[in-house]
XYZ file of C-alpha atoms in Angstrom:
756
model
C 88.318 163.619 23.127
C 84.787 162.183 23.075
C 85.713 160.461 19.799
C 88.611 158.728 21.532
C 86.268 157.308 24.146
C 84.594 155.229 21.443
C 87.890 153.663 20.369
C 89.148 150.431 21.957
C 92.603 151.991 22.468
C 93.520 155.627 22.973
C 96.815 157.527 23.204
C 97.576 160.758 25.070
C 100.774 162.590 24.186
C 102.355 165.524 26.042
C 105.009 167.967 24.955
C 107.356 169.466 27.555
C 108.674 172.856 26.483
C 111.776 174.300 28.192
C 111.938 178.078 28.318
C 115.439 179.150 29.413
C 115.886 182.303 31.430
C 116.975 185.281 29.387
C 120.178 185.539 31.405
C 121.286 182.223 29.977
C 121.583 183.861 26.558
C 123.932 186.534 27.964
C 127.714 186.370 28.145
C 127.449 185.412 31.802
C 130.090 186.076 34.461
C 133.024 187.718 32.713
C 135.021 188.439 35.887
C 137.845 186.012 35.144
C 138.107 187.096 31.526
C 138.097 190.783 32.453
C 140.815 190.326 35.081
C 143.082 188.573 32.579
C 142.394 191.240 29.959
C 143.156 194.184 32.257
C 146.199 192.493 33.775
C 147.788 192.190 30.337
C 146.672 195.652 29.169
C 149.519 197.965 28.049
C 147.515 200.830 26.501
C 147.578 204.317 28.047
C 143.921 204.925 27.196
C 141.024 202.501 27.361
C 139.610 201.263 24.080
C 135.878 201.109 23.425
C 135.926 197.389 24.134
C 137.895 197.906 27.381
C 135.452 200.579 28.553
C 132.523 198.274 27.904
C 134.278 195.414 29.675
C 135.157 197.686 32.638
C 131.554 198.816 33.018
C 130.317 195.242 32.867
C 132.888 194.205 35.483
C 131.762 197.042 37.781
C 128.149 195.886 37.429
C 129.160 192.330 38.296
C 131.099 193.471 41.369
C 128.133 195.552 42.524
C 125.723 192.616 42.188
C 126.991 190.849 45.303
C 127.368 187.571 43.403
C 131.159 187.652 43.193
C 133.169 185.953 45.949
C 135.433 188.015 48.181
C 138.547 186.613 46.537
C 137.156 187.304 43.067
C 136.082 190.762 44.149
C 139.494 191.559 45.570
C 141.213 190.527 42.342
C 138.710 192.299 40.067
C 138.776 195.651 41.915
C 142.540 195.529 42.302
C 143.109 194.838 38.594
C 140.562 197.374 37.362
C 141.699 200.173 39.710
C 145.300 199.580 38.674
C 144.328 199.827 34.985
C 142.325 203.008 35.676
C 145.409 204.617 37.251
C 147.426 203.577 34.202
C 144.781 205.185 31.941
C 144.518 208.187 34.322
C 140.753 207.677 34.197
C 139.299 208.922 37.482
C 135.740 207.980 36.507
C 136.507 204.277 36.079
C 138.694 204.301 39.211
C 135.964 205.899 41.345
C 133.298 203.532 40.043
C 135.525 200.521 40.667
C 136.338 201.526 44.270
C 132.703 202.425 44.947
C 131.621 198.958 43.769
C 133.763 197.366 46.477
C 132.353 196.766 49.995
C 133.764 199.071 52.663
C 135.619 196.381 54.568
C 137.372 195.189 51.383
C 138.329 198.545 49.813
C 141.766 198.845 51.373
C 142.469 195.143 50.950
C 141.429 195.188 47.255
C 143.052 198.421 46.070
C 146.082 197.974 48.304
C 148.292 200.404 50.170
C 150.457 200.981 47.075
C 147.331 201.253 44.908
C 146.056 204.242 46.885
C 149.513 205.842 46.751
C 149.617 205.512 42.931
C 146.057 206.857 42.700
C 147.102 209.928 44.733
C 149.984 210.552 42.357
C 147.661 210.187 39.346
C 144.547 212.024 40.561
C 145.573 214.115 43.560
C 144.143 213.988 47.079
C 140.774 215.752 46.738
C 138.940 213.125 44.606
C 140.454 210.334 46.709
C 139.537 211.687 50.137
C 136.017 210.181 50.493
C 137.188 206.819 49.200
C 140.239 206.862 51.484
C 138.224 207.835 54.513
C 135.701 205.040 53.869
C 138.496 202.525 53.269
C 140.364 203.412 56.470
C 137.215 203.449 58.535
C 135.907 200.146 57.189
C 139.080 198.051 57.203
C 139.346 195.423 59.925
C 143.117 195.443 60.456
C 145.294 197.849 62.370
C 148.443 197.313 60.306
C 146.813 198.038 56.917
C 145.124 201.203 58.169
C 148.323 202.563 59.708
C 150.369 201.550 56.649
C 148.226 203.422 54.111
C 148.148 206.551 56.292
C 151.911 206.474 56.891
C 152.554 206.012 53.161
C 150.358 208.968 52.235
C 151.877 211.023 55.049
C 155.334 210.541 53.570
C 154.071 211.565 50.115
C 152.334 214.635 51.566
C 155.447 215.633 53.492
C 157.650 215.237 50.406
C 155.272 217.317 48.287
C 154.529 219.759 51.133
C 150.822 219.033 50.779
C 149.570 220.436 54.068
C 146.003 219.297 53.418
C 147.081 215.685 53.032
C 149.462 215.884 56.001
C 146.729 217.321 58.208
C 144.245 214.695 57.067
C 146.746 211.885 57.696
C 147.541 213.216 61.174
C 143.856 213.307 62.047
C 143.351 209.798 60.674
C 146.246 208.462 62.754
C 144.593 209.750 65.893
C 141.274 208.270 64.797
C 142.895 204.891 64.177
C 144.696 205.044 67.513
C 141.373 205.604 69.252
C 139.582 202.814 67.335
C 142.003 199.906 67.365
C 140.737 196.601 66.008
C 141.464 193.071 67.181
C 145.213 192.761 66.673
C 147.073 189.919 64.985
C 150.701 188.896 65.148
C 151.417 191.019 62.059
C 150.177 194.144 63.889
C 152.820 193.969 66.619
C 155.558 195.760 64.660
C 153.281 198.573 63.410
C 151.663 199.209 66.779
C 155.022 199.250 68.518
C 156.284 201.870 66.054
C 153.170 204.005 66.732
C 153.721 203.782 70.496
C 157.355 204.825 70.014
C 156.083 208.059 68.466
C 153.921 208.748 71.527
C 154.588 208.024 75.207
C 153.870 205.490 77.947
C 150.542 207.144 78.747
C 149.231 206.317 75.259
C 150.346 202.719 75.729
C 148.853 202.369 79.192
C 145.618 204.351 78.707
C 144.738 203.746 75.053
C 146.584 200.929 73.291
C 146.515 198.203 75.964
C 142.854 198.691 77.021
C 141.553 198.787 73.428
C 143.490 195.721 72.306
C 142.375 193.839 75.408
C 138.742 194.733 74.845
C 139.038 193.707 71.180
C 140.189 190.244 72.369
C 143.444 190.306 70.472
C 145.098 186.946 69.898
C 147.707 185.355 72.140
C 150.215 185.337 69.290
C 149.939 189.126 69.055
C 150.376 189.631 72.786
C 153.378 187.320 72.813
C 155.097 189.302 70.047
C 154.073 192.740 71.357
C 154.929 192.147 75.018
C 158.236 190.536 74.075
C 159.188 193.729 72.264
C 158.364 195.676 75.424
C 160.392 193.299 77.568
C 163.320 193.530 75.169
C 163.489 197.291 75.754
C 162.132 198.732 72.515
C 160.442 201.558 74.465
C 163.484 202.669 76.453
C 163.871 205.829 74.342
C 160.450 207.187 75.324
C 160.695 210.437 77.339
C 158.774 209.103 80.324
C 159.896 205.457 80.094
C 159.988 203.569 83.402
C 161.368 200.015 83.370
C 159.379 199.012 86.444
C 156.198 200.361 84.893
C 156.890 198.422 81.677
C 157.414 195.216 83.671
C 154.235 195.875 85.612
C 152.291 196.369 82.350
C 153.661 193.095 80.956
C 152.857 191.109 84.100
C 149.424 192.661 84.423
C 148.532 191.895 80.824
C 149.764 188.280 81.083
C 147.759 187.856 84.265
C 144.637 189.200 82.525
C 145.091 186.841 79.575
C 145.821 183.751 81.674
C 142.965 184.356 84.098
C 140.442 184.088 81.262
C 142.247 181.398 79.260
C 140.317 178.176 78.679
C 142.108 175.262 80.324
C 140.962 172.734 77.713
C 140.134 174.847 74.628
C 138.025 173.344 71.874
C 135.527 174.235 69.197
C 132.297 172.586 68.138
C 132.233 170.960 64.709
C 128.694 170.762 63.419
C 127.528 167.396 62.130
C 127.101 167.216 58.375
C 124.157 164.813 58.538
C 121.179 164.663 60.871
C 121.941 161.248 62.343
C 125.390 162.321 63.545
C 126.150 164.382 66.621
C 128.138 167.574 66.844
C 131.657 166.946 68.067
C 134.155 168.973 70.024
C 137.541 169.421 68.382
C 140.471 170.071 70.756
C 142.482 173.225 70.142
C 145.788 172.096 71.592
C 147.733 174.699 69.606
C 145.737 177.472 71.295
C 146.434 175.917 74.696
C 150.129 175.730 73.873
C 150.184 179.433 72.983
C 149.159 180.363 76.518
C 152.069 178.367 77.921
C 154.522 179.888 75.446
C 153.277 183.370 76.391
C 154.156 182.771 80.042
C 157.497 181.119 79.316
C 158.662 183.752 76.818
C 157.941 186.509 79.354
C 159.377 184.636 82.376
C 155.963 184.499 84.059
C 156.466 180.998 85.473
C 154.221 181.597 88.454
C 151.265 182.395 86.195
C 152.037 179.317 84.109
C 151.996 177.163 87.236
C 148.698 178.727 88.318
C 147.177 178.023 84.908
C 148.272 174.376 84.999
C 146.885 173.971 88.507
C 143.604 175.356 87.237
C 143.698 172.682 84.546
C 144.073 169.944 87.158
C 141.238 171.366 89.239
C 138.921 171.752 86.244
C 139.521 168.140 85.268
C 138.772 166.867 88.766
C 135.556 168.914 88.922
C 134.378 167.915 85.437
C 131.602 165.410 84.818
C 132.370 161.963 83.460
C 131.588 162.873 79.864
C 133.967 165.839 79.920
C 136.702 163.746 81.537
C 136.356 161.153 78.806
C 136.589 163.836 76.113
C 139.729 165.255 77.710
C 141.321 161.814 78.021
C 140.371 160.678 74.520
C 140.977 163.865 72.547
C 143.075 166.410 74.429
C 145.689 164.701 76.593
C 147.529 162.676 73.957
C 148.206 165.537 71.483
C 148.986 167.827 74.434
C 151.688 165.416 75.629
C 153.211 165.125 72.162
C 153.151 168.829 71.260
C 154.260 170.171 74.627
C 156.914 167.450 74.831
C 158.394 168.716 71.574
C 158.448 172.330 72.833
C 159.735 171.843 76.375
C 163.291 171.167 75.250
C 163.456 174.734 73.874
C 162.130 176.259 77.113
C 164.486 177.571 79.814
C 165.524 174.889 82.285
C 163.888 176.872 85.102
C 160.481 176.014 83.653
C 160.997 172.241 83.394
C 159.951 171.650 86.995
C 156.591 173.339 86.352
C 155.858 171.260 83.268
C 156.905 168.056 85.021
C 153.757 168.452 87.121
C 151.642 168.623 83.978
C 153.236 165.502 82.515
C 152.566 163.598 85.747
C 148.929 164.648 85.568
C 148.727 163.785 81.862
C 150.318 160.375 82.405
C 147.807 159.576 85.169
C 144.865 160.503 82.938
C 146.305 158.717 79.905
C 147.142 155.445 81.658
C 143.878 155.403 83.602
C 141.889 155.769 80.384
C 143.832 153.450 78.103
C 145.006 150.717 80.486
C 142.664 150.611 83.475
C 139.487 151.504 81.559
C 140.748 149.894 78.354
C 139.473 152.727 76.149
C 141.322 154.237 73.222
C 144.752 153.529 71.793
C 147.678 153.037 74.179
C 150.572 154.591 72.248
C 153.925 153.782 73.828
C 155.881 156.798 72.444
C 153.241 159.120 73.907
C 153.551 157.527 77.337
C 157.346 157.600 77.173
C 157.340 161.325 76.322
C 155.271 161.994 79.432
C 157.502 159.736 81.526
C 160.683 161.380 80.261
C 159.388 164.895 80.924
C 158.360 163.962 84.459
C 162.021 164.133 85.320
C 162.723 160.641 86.663
C 162.164 156.996 85.756
C 160.882 156.460 89.301
C 157.675 158.290 88.365
C 157.031 155.785 85.575
C 157.810 152.876 87.871
C 155.450 154.157 90.564
C 152.681 154.521 87.980
C 153.100 151.188 86.213
C 154.089 148.880 89.067
C 150.530 148.303 90.338
C 149.222 147.564 86.860
C 151.787 145.274 85.227
C 149.214 142.471 85.127
C 146.473 144.707 83.698
C 148.796 146.079 81.058
C 150.006 142.645 79.940
C 146.455 141.258 79.822
C 144.558 144.179 78.259
C 147.338 145.546 76.047
C 149.705 142.602 75.377
C 151.194 143.991 72.153
C 151.751 147.409 73.690
C 153.352 145.813 76.767
C 155.932 144.141 74.550
C 156.503 147.385 72.642
C 157.106 149.095 75.957
C 159.842 146.603 76.825
C 161.665 147.489 73.623
C 161.263 151.214 74.294
C 162.446 150.832 77.892
C 165.517 148.954 76.683
C 166.365 151.865 74.385
C 165.932 154.349 77.233
C 168.059 152.234 79.519
C 170.794 152.072 76.880
C 171.226 155.828 77.146
C 172.570 155.553 80.712
C 175.498 153.854 82.365
C 174.640 150.473 83.863
C 174.878 151.793 87.442
C 172.903 154.983 86.774
C 169.770 155.204 88.973
C 167.501 155.591 85.934
C 169.068 152.537 84.268
C 168.466 150.479 87.413
C 164.869 151.716 87.597
C 164.212 150.970 83.936
C 165.556 147.450 84.446
C 163.260 146.961 87.433
C 160.277 148.064 85.324
C 161.313 145.695 82.541
C 161.678 142.772 84.950
C 158.299 143.377 86.546
C 156.540 143.879 83.233
C 158.189 140.855 81.629
C 157.201 138.605 84.525
C 153.612 139.774 84.119
C 153.747 139.142 80.373
C 155.081 135.619 80.902
C 152.440 134.915 83.544
C 149.611 136.054 81.263
C 150.879 134.367 78.088
C 149.164 131.199 76.917
C 151.948 128.712 76.113
C 149.534 125.863 75.476
C 150.243 124.294 72.077
C 147.197 124.151 69.841
C 146.571 121.479 67.241
C 146.248 123.173 63.849
C 142.799 123.040 62.339
C 142.291 120.620 59.467
C 140.978 122.512 56.424
C 137.528 121.414 55.357
C 138.634 120.941 51.753
C 141.198 118.257 52.772
C 144.244 119.137 50.686
C 147.006 116.704 49.812
C 148.538 115.197 52.949
C 145.285 114.993 54.910
C 143.638 111.642 55.392
C 140.251 110.770 56.719
C 140.439 110.920 60.485
C 144.207 111.523 60.723
C 146.215 114.734 60.762
C 149.984 114.842 60.556
C 151.300 118.096 62.042
C 154.932 117.824 60.964
C 154.494 117.039 57.294
C 151.356 118.819 56.164
C 151.818 122.238 57.791
C 154.592 124.036 55.924
C 154.009 127.702 56.726
C 156.187 129.211 59.443
C 154.369 129.944 62.668
C 156.001 131.870 65.488
C 154.742 130.660 68.826
C 154.223 132.915 71.833
C 157.320 131.421 73.458
C 159.485 132.118 70.432
C 158.364 135.755 70.329
C 159.097 136.207 74.036
C 162.571 134.677 73.724
C 163.340 137.037 70.876
C 161.964 139.934 72.927
C 164.175 138.990 75.881
C 167.270 138.972 73.686
C 166.500 142.286 71.996
C 165.655 144.003 75.281
C 168.558 142.564 77.268
C 166.357 140.490 79.598
C 167.967 137.090 78.953
C 167.606 136.172 82.632
C 163.904 135.472 82.015
C 164.458 132.977 79.186
C 164.702 129.883 81.479
C 161.279 130.716 82.918
C 159.832 130.976 79.407
C 161.336 127.621 78.429
C 159.903 125.995 81.555
C 156.457 127.349 80.730
C 156.739 126.013 77.192
C 157.508 122.523 78.493
C 154.606 122.467 80.931
C 152.233 125.467 80.634
C 149.700 124.105 83.128
C 149.406 121.344 85.694
C 146.898 119.489 83.535
C 148.565 120.112 80.181
C 148.644 117.249 77.689
C 152.373 116.561 77.423
C 152.075 114.671 74.141
C 150.235 117.526 72.421
C 152.577 120.082 73.950
C 155.571 118.303 72.457
C 154.028 117.300 69.132
C 152.361 120.608 68.297
C 154.580 122.941 70.317
C 158.168 121.791 70.728
C 158.609 119.814 67.494
C 158.047 122.836 65.208
C 159.710 125.186 67.713
C 163.115 123.519 68.134
C 164.286 123.951 64.495
C 163.118 127.580 64.638
C 165.029 128.072 67.866
C 168.236 126.696 66.365
C 167.986 128.966 63.315
C 167.215 132.008 65.447
C 170.088 131.366 67.866
C 172.502 131.042 64.942
C 171.295 134.408 63.605
C 172.264 136.137 66.869
C 175.593 134.327 67.243
C 174.501 131.745 69.819
C 174.389 127.963 69.715
C 171.676 125.562 70.731
C 174.258 123.600 72.735
C 174.559 126.493 75.210
C 172.427 126.710 78.330
C 169.565 126.977 78.977
C 168.750 125.923 75.418
C 170.658 122.612 75.527
C 168.732 121.291 78.542
C 165.459 122.455 77.019
C 166.233 120.800 73.674
C 167.239 117.557 75.396
C 163.956 117.511 77.283
C 162.084 118.144 74.047
C 163.788 115.272 72.188
C 163.499 112.809 75.065
C 159.920 113.905 75.648
C 159.149 113.169 72.001
C 160.638 109.681 72.242
C 158.827 108.915 75.474
C 155.444 110.625 75.098
C 154.875 110.930 71.340
C 156.703 107.945 69.854
C 156.392 105.593 72.808
C 157.038 101.859 72.686
C 156.837 100.184 69.291
C 153.507 98.335 69.060
C 153.406 94.684 68.088
C 152.774 94.112 64.399
C 149.771 91.745 64.210
C 149.644 91.712 60.416
C 152.768 92.081 58.351
C 153.089 94.441 55.435
C 153.495 91.529 53.066
C 150.130 90.149 54.164
C 148.460 93.541 53.654
C 149.909 93.672 50.145
C 148.032 90.499 49.263
C 144.666 92.225 49.671
C 142.832 92.925 46.415
C 143.413 91.898 42.863
C 146.562 92.813 40.966
C 144.888 94.254 37.911
C 142.528 97.133 38.815
C 143.430 100.625 40.009
C 140.733 100.529 42.689
C 142.382 97.625 44.492
C 145.766 99.319 44.209
C 144.347 102.435 45.851
C 142.665 100.326 48.545
C 145.976 98.586 49.358
C 147.654 101.980 49.585
C 145.029 103.190 52.058
C 145.280 99.972 54.072
C 149.015 100.604 54.410
C 148.474 104.261 55.387
C 148.051 105.695 58.884
C 144.379 106.386 58.179
C 142.080 104.532 60.544
C 139.005 105.231 58.446
C 138.902 105.873 54.721
C 136.153 106.108 52.116
C 136.127 105.136 48.448
C 133.268 106.617 46.386
C 132.579 104.014 43.695
C 129.675 102.576 41.744
C 127.950 99.412 42.942
C 129.903 96.965 40.775
C 133.277 98.245 42.016
C 132.044 98.366 45.621
C 130.981 94.705 45.399
C 134.374 93.845 43.976
C 136.182 95.671 46.775
C 134.012 94.041 49.440
C 134.865 90.641 48.012
C 138.572 91.418 48.150
C 138.240 92.746 51.715
C 136.686 89.518 52.952
C 140.033 88.069 54.019
C 140.743 91.129 56.204
C 137.731 90.510 58.419
C 139.860 88.146 60.492
C 142.288 91.023 61.131
C 139.514 93.206 62.557
C 138.810 95.266 59.418
C 135.169 96.278 58.946
C 133.334 98.140 56.209
C 129.969 99.597 55.395
C 128.266 101.432 52.558
C 127.527 105.136 52.949
C 124.247 105.623 51.089
C 124.450 109.408 50.807
C 126.158 111.013 47.840
C 126.609 109.875 44.293
C 128.249 107.530 43.794
C 127.819 105.897 47.169
C 130.970 105.258 49.212
C 132.537 102.206 50.715
C 133.788 103.224 54.187
C 136.515 100.989 55.616
C 137.529 101.015 59.282
C 140.831 99.477 60.386
C 141.499 98.250 63.931
C 144.078 99.984 66.094
C 146.330 96.940 65.814
C 146.770 97.698 62.092
C 147.064 101.474 62.425
C 149.382 101.722 65.451
C 152.533 100.185 63.842
C 152.173 102.403 60.773
C 151.660 105.534 62.885
C 154.649 104.563 65.047
C 156.910 104.245 61.998
C 155.712 107.597 60.712
C 156.404 109.248 64.064
C 159.805 107.593 64.124
C 160.557 109.197 60.765
C 159.402 112.571 62.044
C 161.555 112.174 65.134
C 164.527 111.473 62.903
C 163.770 114.644 60.914
C 163.602 116.569 64.176
C 167.030 115.296 65.213
C 168.550 116.166 61.840
C 167.056 119.668 61.938
C 168.652 120.370 65.322
C 172.214 119.518 64.374
C 174.839 116.963 63.476
C 175.932 113.996 65.567
C 178.390 116.026 67.601
C 175.761 118.632 68.445
C 173.227 115.950 69.392
C 175.799 114.144 71.568
C 176.499 117.400 73.404
C 172.796 118.020 73.972
C 171.668 114.475 74.858
C 174.764 113.328 76.706
C 174.392 109.755 77.991
C 170.989 109.413 76.293
C 172.367 109.928 72.789
C 173.006 106.265 71.968
C 169.598 105.081 73.090
C 167.693 107.917 71.377
C 169.418 107.404 68.015
C 168.800 103.671 68.318
C 165.084 104.160 68.926
C 164.788 106.622 66.046
C 166.908 104.492 63.704
C 169.457 107.204 63.120
C 172.703 106.142 61.457
C 175.722 107.462 63.331
C 179.368 107.599 62.315
C 180.784 108.927 65.579
C 181.335 106.490 68.421
C 178.831 107.399 71.193
C 180.327 108.589 74.449
C 180.316 106.185 77.364
C 177.106 106.495 79.370
C 177.208 108.189 82.729
C 177.142 106.009 85.877
C 173.604 104.871 86.622
C 171.989 105.543 89.948
C 168.586 104.188 88.952
C 167.321 101.101 87.201
C 169.020 100.115 83.918
C 168.071 97.900 81.022
C 169.280 94.787 82.837
C 166.527 94.921 85.446
C 163.714 96.373 83.329
C 161.304 93.593 82.273
C 160.575 93.353 78.536
C 157.012 92.770 77.407
C 156.309 90.255 74.673
C 156.989 91.746 71.284
C 158.906 94.675 72.733
C 161.760 96.087 70.656
C 165.218 94.750 71.223
C 166.834 98.205 71.549
C 167.983 99.362 75.003
C 165.433 101.227 77.124
C 165.892 104.837 78.207
C 165.726 104.411 81.983
C 168.848 106.242 83.028
C 169.400 108.547 85.937
C 168.947 112.290 85.762
C 171.839 113.988 84.012
C 173.146 116.955 85.992
C 172.939 120.237 84.087
C 174.459 123.605 84.667
C 172.761 125.899 87.117
C 170.369 128.172 85.293
C 170.601 131.898 85.585
C 168.137 133.638 87.836
C 164.768 134.406 86.327
C 164.829 137.785 87.958
C 161.631 137.349 89.897
C 159.034 135.059 91.332
C 158.682 131.589 89.881
C 155.603 130.459 88.005
C 152.969 128.451 89.908
C 153.932 124.864 90.652
C 153.125 122.468 87.829
C 153.325 118.730 87.220
C 156.894 117.505 86.870
C 158.088 117.068 83.297
C 159.701 113.668 83.830
C 161.984 113.664 80.812
C 165.022 111.858 82.191
C 163.277 108.542 82.843
C 161.976 107.182 79.535
C 160.235 103.827 79.610
C 159.645 102.318 76.184
C 157.819 99.152 77.224
C 154.614 98.026 75.574
C 152.436 99.978 77.996
C 151.007 103.080 76.322
C 152.267 106.469 77.512
C 150.266 107.991 80.308
C 148.334 111.136 79.551
C 149.467 114.107 81.539
């Protein structure tokens, strides 16, 4: 290395040598291969290869590296092959390689019986004793002993019979935690004994072992059904007392809100508590199936008390995680319970509904699922319970959960449809619907909003001007439209007039022009189409009066009086030269409704355009050069006197489109009545039907209305109010007083419409 230090550049290379473990050169885990080989084996004696494979499999099973499932399959397959080969040595080694608690499960009850037939009892005894002692189930232990006892009795093997009898007593005195599958076996064992064994041995041991509720339900049901009546010392009262005592013991220690902790998988997350609603439901089923309704009621009362005593965090967990699935799952089970128990569970559903509504509506936490609430309401026994709960919070529900409030109306309508109209529940449901719908209408924003102009300015948008009726083509359902549809689907048509009134004038200071232009104009064609789809006509009330107000409001507040044309179209067409495209575009923009427009052009073209614009200065047109951007832009501003006539004509065209979208002449005559002739005249609509004679006037007419200079020659809409049919009741309180929508007196003089 000292030679390298004298060199200007040096290199140092390393070699990494991998030395695999010797086990990697072995055949590895052959458990799966061995199991497949032995399962398909048909020989009566093991070959040399099979012996070697069996020994290797035994070593693997003894290593502790094989999973329980793999171990069970390996020992079961190998022991079965050993019986087939009648090879006691391999069988003994295989069973010895299996852990004590898995011996009986791996070899199987039938496997031990076949081994007894092949090898006799003596070599099997230590393995059998270890298997029976180590197994964790009652049913498997009893099953293997009973099977061997039958074989011993058939063969008159007194040694085996004596051993089996002793083992039965040992099992009976060392019962494990019982499962539902143990109920049948244990009941058969008790039938072979007497009530003392049941009372003094079986019940205490199974209770101490904390046997599951499913087991107790199955086992105690068998007792209640009289399966022990043939016992010599059977006493029905004693059996009932045992059942009631055991149910009482179980229910007194039952968790009211069972759950289990789920450990967080990562350090930055918290452990969470998972509700065990199925476990909770098992306690209730235990009581119901054994007619212990009093204990069930006591348990539910303990639930209510535990909730009231709990801290805020626990209450929130119960409300967020436990109550909703408890309502759904118990609601599905209650219908199968005896009717005597329904009163008890009604108390739970009242409690659950209080907790659920308080959390989701009042506190605004979690999802408010309507079907869940309706299950609780239905199981409470009466619609009055739901009304009492929801009545104080109609406003909160409609404000905090508006979508859910509307879903509830639909659900209530379905519930109501299941009763006769005069049924008390139907009347109560209707009262809830009326109260909730009034709250929804009161909290709904009916104010029409002007659509936002996209920043990229697509075709149809001009600088400074937005046309709502021609550029917006996508269908938009307003809040009013949705509520009208909801009223029709839920059978609450009595509230539609109130909705229509709110759409005409949402607030006292609402801008009437915007409300009509951006709200009613797109809404009326939608309304007509929707009414036709449900078999109604727009000429029926209250829609006809509403439509008439919308049309007349458009003429009065949106269209207004025709402004005086200060510069004719022919004069505007003289602006610019007749040869270049730039002047043609400028003339087009001058004739458009745009008040301000820009033309990005180079300097030569801008100078040319400015020269051609010189004659328009006398008309009030001004222009300037916008220095930013490339090329720079010529920005032209037109006076209102040039823009107003063009905008008026455009609005007249849109008004004509509105009329045509509502219906034909006959329909419009029916809707507008005496105002039809004047409205069609203002909008320039060609009519073929002779207009009906106008109604007698009680207010000023066209003869005494002064005309301003330049005013249109068409008659003015200044007629009296046209009587309409009396509207149906709205079913509740009226909305707050708002400014009058003065639609029946339309003044089309030169004065601009007043802003409302």
